[in-house]
Amino acid sequence: MTLTTNLNLFDQFLVPKLLGMSLLIPAMLLTTLLIYNPQDRWLSNPLTTLQAWLIAKTTKQIMIPVNKPGHKWSLMLISLLTMLILNNLLGLLPYTFTPTTQLSMNMALALPLWLATVLIGLRNKPASSLAHLLPEGTPTPLIPILILIETISLLIRPIALAVRLTANLTAGHLLMHLISTAALNLMTTSTLLAGLTLFILALLMLLEIAVAMIQAYVFTLLLSLYLQENV
């Protein structure tokens, strides 16, 4: 019974398949349909105006720590942020699948982008990029140890990006699943406790909406900070 319950609890994170083919990529691309495409007209639609204002403000906020040579990354970063936010929020709807709960997908996003920032730094200013591995004024006996520690901390960055996003979303989904199951079981025994549990579930839902947006923002912001170190 316990094994069956655990399997049912984690079934929501299984990648859906149709005719033996994974639906992970279609689930990701489906979010692009929610982005409003402006049309050629003299008077702008209020939705278009709001969308353009939000994109402009968010892009400005993300690119604040980045020097001007790195501003060419603004389109990529804002596109990444939009995709992550939409995927995270859609995953909170019933009977939906959240692609960003898959560690493999998050690693596929974090690893190439992090590697691109490192390669840019090695190409543009190799001496400065390598200097980050050894803080100035380090005692001679500690040089090999510090180089090893800094190298490990550099290589672990994409793993930290992917695990942070996966863990926060997975924990939230599991907690919502457990509380909703408890509320459903309490309806037959105590209406008061069931109502209190549903109220807690509603508050948790609001918290998860905030977490979904914050985690997407943190993922993109950290990439912009890595970019700043190398441009």
mmCIF file of N, CA and C in Angstrom, residues 33-39 41 43-55:
data_model
loop_
_atom_site.group_PDB
_atom_site.id
_atom_site.type_symbol
_atom_site.label_atom_id
_atom_site.label_comp_id
_atom_site.label_asym_id
_atom_site.label_seq_id
_atom_site.Cartn_x
_atom_site.Cartn_y
_atom_site.Cartn_z
ATOM 1 N N LEU A 33 2.163 29.619 -27.602
ATOM 2 C CA LEU A 33 0.843 30.018 -28.083
ATOM 3 C C LEU A 33 0.190 31.045 -27.164
ATOM 4 N N LEU A 34 0.675 31.154 -25.924
ATOM 5 C CA LEU A 34 0.088 32.089 -24.966
ATOM 6 C C LEU A 34 0.656 33.497 -25.103
ATOM 7 N N ILE A 35 1.723 33.653 -25.871
ATOM 8 C CA ILE A 35 2.317 34.977 -26.057
ATOM 9 C C ILE A 35 1.532 35.722 -27.126
ATOM 10 N N TYR A 36 1.041 36.885 -26.781
ATOM 11 C CA TYR A 36 0.212 37.655 -27.713
ATOM 12 C C TYR A 36 1.088 38.285 -28.788
ATOM 13 N N ASN A 37 0.754 38.027 -30.035
ATOM 14 C CA ASN A 37 1.491 38.593 -31.162
ATOM 15 C C ASN A 37 0.824 39.878 -31.620
ATOM 16 N N PRO A 38 1.523 41.015 -31.545
ATOM 17 C CA PRO A 38 0.915 42.289 -31.980
ATOM 18 C C PRO A 38 0.669 42.299 -33.482
ATOM 19 N N GLN A 39 -0.397 42.992 -33.855
ATOM 20 C CA GLN A 39 -0.749 43.126 -35.262
ATOM 21 C C GLN A 39 -0.430 44.539 -35.738
ATOM 22 N N ARG A 41 -1.316 47.824 -36.666
ATOM 23 C CA ARG A 41 -2.466 48.728 -36.538
ATOM 24 C C ARG A 41 -1.974 50.023 -35.918
ATOM 25 N N LEU A 43 -3.639 51.885 -33.589
ATOM 26 C CA LEU A 43 -3.898 51.902 -32.153
ATOM 27 C C LEU A 43 -3.486 50.557 -31.576
ATOM 28 N N SER A 44 -2.638 50.579 -30.575
ATOM 29 C CA SER A 44 -2.156 49.337 -29.974
ATOM 30 C C SER A 44 -3.204 48.759 -29.034
ATOM 31 N N ASN A 45 -3.237 47.456 -28.984
ATOM 32 C CA ASN A 45 -4.122 46.736 -28.089
ATOM 33 C C ASN A 45 -3.625 46.896 -26.651
ATOM 34 N N PRO A 46 -4.531 47.047 -25.655
ATOM 35 C CA PRO A 46 -4.060 47.159 -24.256
ATOM 36 C C PRO A 46 -3.210 45.969 -23.823
ATOM 37 N N LEU A 47 -3.546 44.780 -24.310
ATOM 38 C CA LEU A 47 -2.759 43.602 -23.962
ATOM 39 C C LEU A 47 -1.353 43.693 -24.539
ATOM 40 N N THR A 48 -1.263 44.208 -25.773
ATOM 41 C CA THR A 48 0.053 44.387 -26.390
ATOM 42 C C THR A 48 0.879 45.405 -25.621
ATOM 43 N N THR A 49 0.231 46.499 -25.223
ATOM 44 C CA THR A 49 0.932 47.543 -24.468
ATOM 45 C C THR A 49 1.441 47.014 -23.132
ATOM 46 N N LEU A 50 0.587 46.255 -22.424
ATOM 47 C CA LEU A 50 0.988 45.692 -21.133
ATOM 48 C C LEU A 50 2.129 44.703 -21.308
ATOM 49 N N GLN A 51 2.037 43.862 -22.324
ATOM 50 C CA GLN A 51 3.085 42.867 -22.569
ATOM 51 C C GLN A 51 4.405 43.538 -22.905
ATOM 52 N N ALA A 52 4.367 44.568 -23.758
ATOM 53 C CA ALA A 52 5.593 45.275 -24.129
ATOM 54 C C ALA A 52 6.195 45.988 -22.922
ATOM 55 N N TRP A 53 5.333 46.566 -22.075
ATOM 56 C CA TRP A 53 5.826 47.270 -20.885
ATOM 57 C C TRP A 53 6.489 46.289 -19.912
ATOM 58 N N LEU A 54 5.865 45.136 -19.694
ATOM 59 C CA LEU A 54 6.444 44.141 -18.788
ATOM 60 C C LEU A 54 7.772 43.616 -19.320
ATOM 61 N N ILE A 55 7.843 43.354 -20.632
ATOM 62 C CA ILE A 55 9.081 42.844 -21.217
ATOM 63 C C ILE A 55 10.195 43.876 -21.111
#
